[in-house]
XYZ file of C-alpha atoms in Angstrom:
248
model
C 56.731 -3.027 -52.556
C 58.954 -5.474 -51.170
C 58.785 -7.508 -48.035
C 61.977 -5.345 -46.817
C 59.948 -2.224 -47.393
C 56.905 -3.539 -45.682
C 58.890 -4.226 -42.328
C 60.345 -0.351 -42.544
C 56.270 0.426 -41.805
C 54.941 0.853 -38.290
C 51.192 0.987 -39.217
C 48.626 0.453 -41.489
C 47.564 1.417 -44.710
C 51.047 1.215 -46.110
C 50.731 4.376 -48.310
C 48.752 6.773 -45.436
C 49.739 5.188 -42.601
C 47.196 5.956 -38.993
C 49.451 7.819 -37.019
C 53.534 9.548 -38.046
C 55.857 7.361 -37.031
C 57.387 9.886 -34.423
C 57.930 10.558 -30.503
C 55.612 13.000 -30.063
C 56.256 16.088 -27.824
C 53.585 17.665 -25.987
C 54.153 21.673 -25.721
C 51.323 23.344 -23.036
C 49.825 20.085 -21.882
C 47.237 21.573 -19.352
C 45.192 18.968 -17.155
C 42.714 19.524 -14.719
C 42.427 16.405 -12.154
C 40.293 16.014 -10.148
C 40.695 12.841 -7.180
C 37.641 11.421 -5.474
C 36.717 8.704 -3.589
C 34.384 5.854 -5.512
C 33.192 2.413 -4.215
C 35.833 -0.033 -3.247
C 34.027 -2.806 -4.439
C 33.456 -1.094 -8.017
C 37.120 -0.406 -8.355
C 37.553 -4.205 -7.178
C 35.569 -5.298 -10.024
C 37.659 -3.511 -12.405
C 41.374 -3.642 -11.857
C 43.383 -6.540 -12.666
C 45.486 -8.570 -11.004
C 48.477 -8.402 -9.504
C 47.612 -5.043 -9.531
C 46.255 -3.857 -5.518
C 44.752 -1.144 -4.579
C 45.012 0.750 -1.847
C 42.833 3.570 -1.043
C 39.543 3.756 -3.655
C 40.509 6.581 -4.810
C 40.224 7.730 -8.542
C 41.606 10.704 -10.664
C 39.079 11.960 -13.187
C 41.607 13.846 -15.546
C 40.932 16.257 -19.025
C 44.117 17.527 -20.224
C 44.097 19.766 -23.727
C 47.103 19.570 -25.662
C 48.101 22.808 -27.014
C 50.561 20.853 -29.554
C 51.752 17.476 -29.955
C 54.168 16.406 -32.830
C 52.453 14.163 -35.766
C 49.339 14.997 -33.936
C 48.409 18.799 -33.468
C 46.395 20.023 -31.053
C 43.434 18.125 -29.661
C 41.872 17.280 -26.210
C 41.046 14.137 -24.071
C 39.433 12.912 -20.830
C 39.638 10.072 -18.043
C 39.877 8.015 -15.587
C 42.991 6.816 -13.764
C 43.185 4.316 -10.426
C 45.966 4.544 -8.404
C 47.777 0.641 -7.324
C 50.533 -0.660 -6.527
C 52.566 -3.466 -7.843
C 55.246 -5.355 -6.345
C 56.203 -2.300 -3.471
C 55.467 0.521 -6.224
C 52.461 2.947 -6.470
C 51.458 3.969 -9.115
C 48.243 4.364 -11.550
C 46.048 2.242 -13.515
C 44.829 3.804 -16.390
C 41.152 2.689 -16.708
C 39.430 4.463 -19.830
C 40.761 7.641 -22.310
C 38.691 9.146 -24.649
C 39.850 11.717 -27.014
C 39.356 13.492 -29.778
C 42.554 12.733 -32.729
C 42.123 9.297 -34.928
C 45.884 9.335 -35.262
C 46.592 9.702 -31.213
C 43.713 7.248 -30.414
C 45.379 5.032 -32.690
C 49.535 5.220 -31.872
C 48.228 5.075 -27.923
C 46.656 1.898 -28.560
C 48.985 0.473 -31.028
C 52.310 1.440 -30.304
C 51.532 1.327 -26.543
C 48.653 0.187 -24.706
C 46.624 3.286 -23.768
C 42.807 2.367 -23.695
C 41.852 5.231 -25.831
C 39.040 5.606 -28.146
C 36.564 8.453 -29.109
C 35.069 10.601 -27.532
C 34.739 14.757 -27.232
C 36.195 15.561 -24.231
C 36.574 19.992 -23.710
C 38.184 22.148 -21.518
C 37.280 25.392 -21.082
C 37.140 28.716 -18.549
C 34.131 29.935 -17.706
C 32.863 32.744 -15.649
C 35.690 31.862 -13.150
C 35.339 28.309 -13.302
C 37.890 25.858 -15.103
C 35.559 22.963 -16.554
C 36.022 19.920 -17.997
C 33.555 17.702 -20.210
C 33.428 14.675 -21.969
C 31.045 14.189 -24.671
C 29.924 10.195 -25.787
C 28.416 11.063 -29.259
C 25.643 13.867 -28.238
C 25.254 12.741 -24.857
C 27.342 14.252 -21.796
C 28.677 11.955 -19.562
C 30.859 13.515 -16.993
C 31.454 17.557 -15.971
C 34.138 18.865 -13.926
C 34.484 22.190 -12.181
C 37.217 23.534 -10.811
C 37.977 27.291 -9.497
C 40.198 29.230 -11.697
C 43.651 30.140 -10.250
C 42.629 29.834 -6.616
C 46.009 28.943 -4.911
C 49.327 28.299 -6.624
C 50.088 24.251 -6.068
C 53.907 23.697 -5.102
C 55.438 22.703 -9.158
C 57.593 19.332 -7.432
C 54.071 18.239 -6.303
C 52.273 18.807 -9.088
C 55.043 17.185 -11.196
C 54.798 14.413 -8.656
C 51.213 14.197 -9.492
C 52.239 13.180 -12.926
C 55.138 11.414 -13.350
C 54.215 8.314 -11.275
C 54.319 5.374 -12.529
C 52.089 4.407 -15.181
C 50.240 0.707 -15.374
C 48.455 -0.310 -18.651
C 46.765 -3.428 -19.942
C 47.791 -4.527 -23.693
C 45.439 -6.969 -24.790
C 45.395 -8.059 -28.300
C 43.310 -10.949 -30.196
C 45.231 -13.809 -32.662
C 42.503 -14.592 -35.606
C 41.156 -17.665 -33.530
C 39.105 -14.677 -31.301
C 41.691 -15.772 -28.399
C 44.576 -13.333 -26.910
C 47.386 -13.389 -28.628
C 49.047 -10.820 -26.621
C 47.799 -10.128 -23.163
C 50.159 -7.826 -20.741
C 50.259 -5.322 -18.194
C 53.003 -2.388 -19.585
C 54.373 -0.116 -17.320
C 55.616 3.591 -17.974
C 56.671 6.787 -16.568
C 56.966 10.441 -17.447
C 60.304 11.522 -16.918
C 60.706 14.119 -19.545
C 58.284 17.125 -17.898
C 58.437 20.945 -17.426
C 56.189 22.082 -14.733
C 55.259 25.924 -16.098
C 52.020 26.673 -14.053
C 50.483 24.768 -10.856
C 47.036 25.458 -9.214
C 44.815 23.902 -6.819
C 41.259 24.739 -5.769
C 37.571 23.907 -4.949
C 36.468 21.102 -7.211
C 33.042 18.980 -8.231
C 32.432 16.484 -10.337
C 29.408 14.552 -12.068
C 29.647 11.363 -13.870
C 26.218 10.673 -15.459
C 25.410 6.735 -16.539
C 26.478 5.513 -20.274
C 26.608 1.732 -21.097
C 29.646 2.646 -23.963
C 31.409 5.531 -21.913
C 30.339 3.643 -18.114
C 32.617 6.259 -16.083
C 29.740 6.335 -13.735
C 30.159 2.850 -12.367
C 32.973 3.851 -10.424
C 30.937 6.359 -8.646
C 31.464 10.298 -6.975
C 31.212 10.141 -3.191
C 33.624 12.599 -2.449
C 35.669 14.699 -3.951
C 39.712 14.553 -2.673
C 41.212 17.110 -4.582
C 41.869 19.116 -7.644
C 44.743 20.299 -9.434
C 45.142 22.405 -12.675
C 48.672 22.167 -14.138
C 50.053 23.095 -17.465
C 53.036 21.339 -18.353
C 55.582 20.945 -21.266
C 56.554 17.005 -21.854
C 57.687 13.372 -23.897
C 56.059 10.334 -23.150
C 58.219 7.387 -22.374
C 57.795 3.694 -23.973
C 56.167 0.862 -22.278
C 57.804 -2.544 -20.373
C 55.352 -5.379 -19.892
C 56.050 -6.466 -16.218
C 53.100 -9.377 -16.172
C 51.800 -11.778 -19.249
C 48.858 -13.114 -18.727
C 48.894 -15.854 -21.094
C 52.160 -17.117 -19.139
C 50.905 -16.260 -15.778
C 53.641 -14.915 -14.458
C 56.135 -12.036 -14.620
C 57.683 -10.834 -18.250
């Protein structure tokens, strides 16, 4: 294979790439969002500067992808933390667990999503929307919400899922030190909200050393949403270089 041919490949293995070279379109992407209040000291211990925390809130999310081009259907769960950066309000993606390897590899390599493999699910059970996350055979999160109790304004629902998103991109060098270490930003701009609901909700987190969601404990459930959308993810842009100690 000639050098110019190698340069055309986005990922490895060269003859069977880990993910498709496409910008995925998500159809019937279904969210269960539970916003809860947590310990502010615990938040400060995990949110990197120069991001700032206004309120000690966390959004636990489960996302069921009805169809995603390049990946197919899969499910994802994680935690996002409301933050501010240079006067702009957004969310810091703290942790993401999903059951699809190509989507995991693409999210980490092409962007900066903190994705690792896990076993999340989103189902309806006896009048409740139920989102769960297992690590291996161990349950680490269970969220329940009354199924379609009250309609949520679709503009509000869109605002919830299109806030600017901040992520930490770290790539090690061959000497074991970071070769790339940047804070990056993205935002969903191409979205259609098909349905949006709200209702009562509960959230339980269980301690696990390799999936430490419970390190941000649930003190009070603030709100919940159930949203069905079509959307396309935007690319990322660096906004702070930790190795230079200055904005990019």
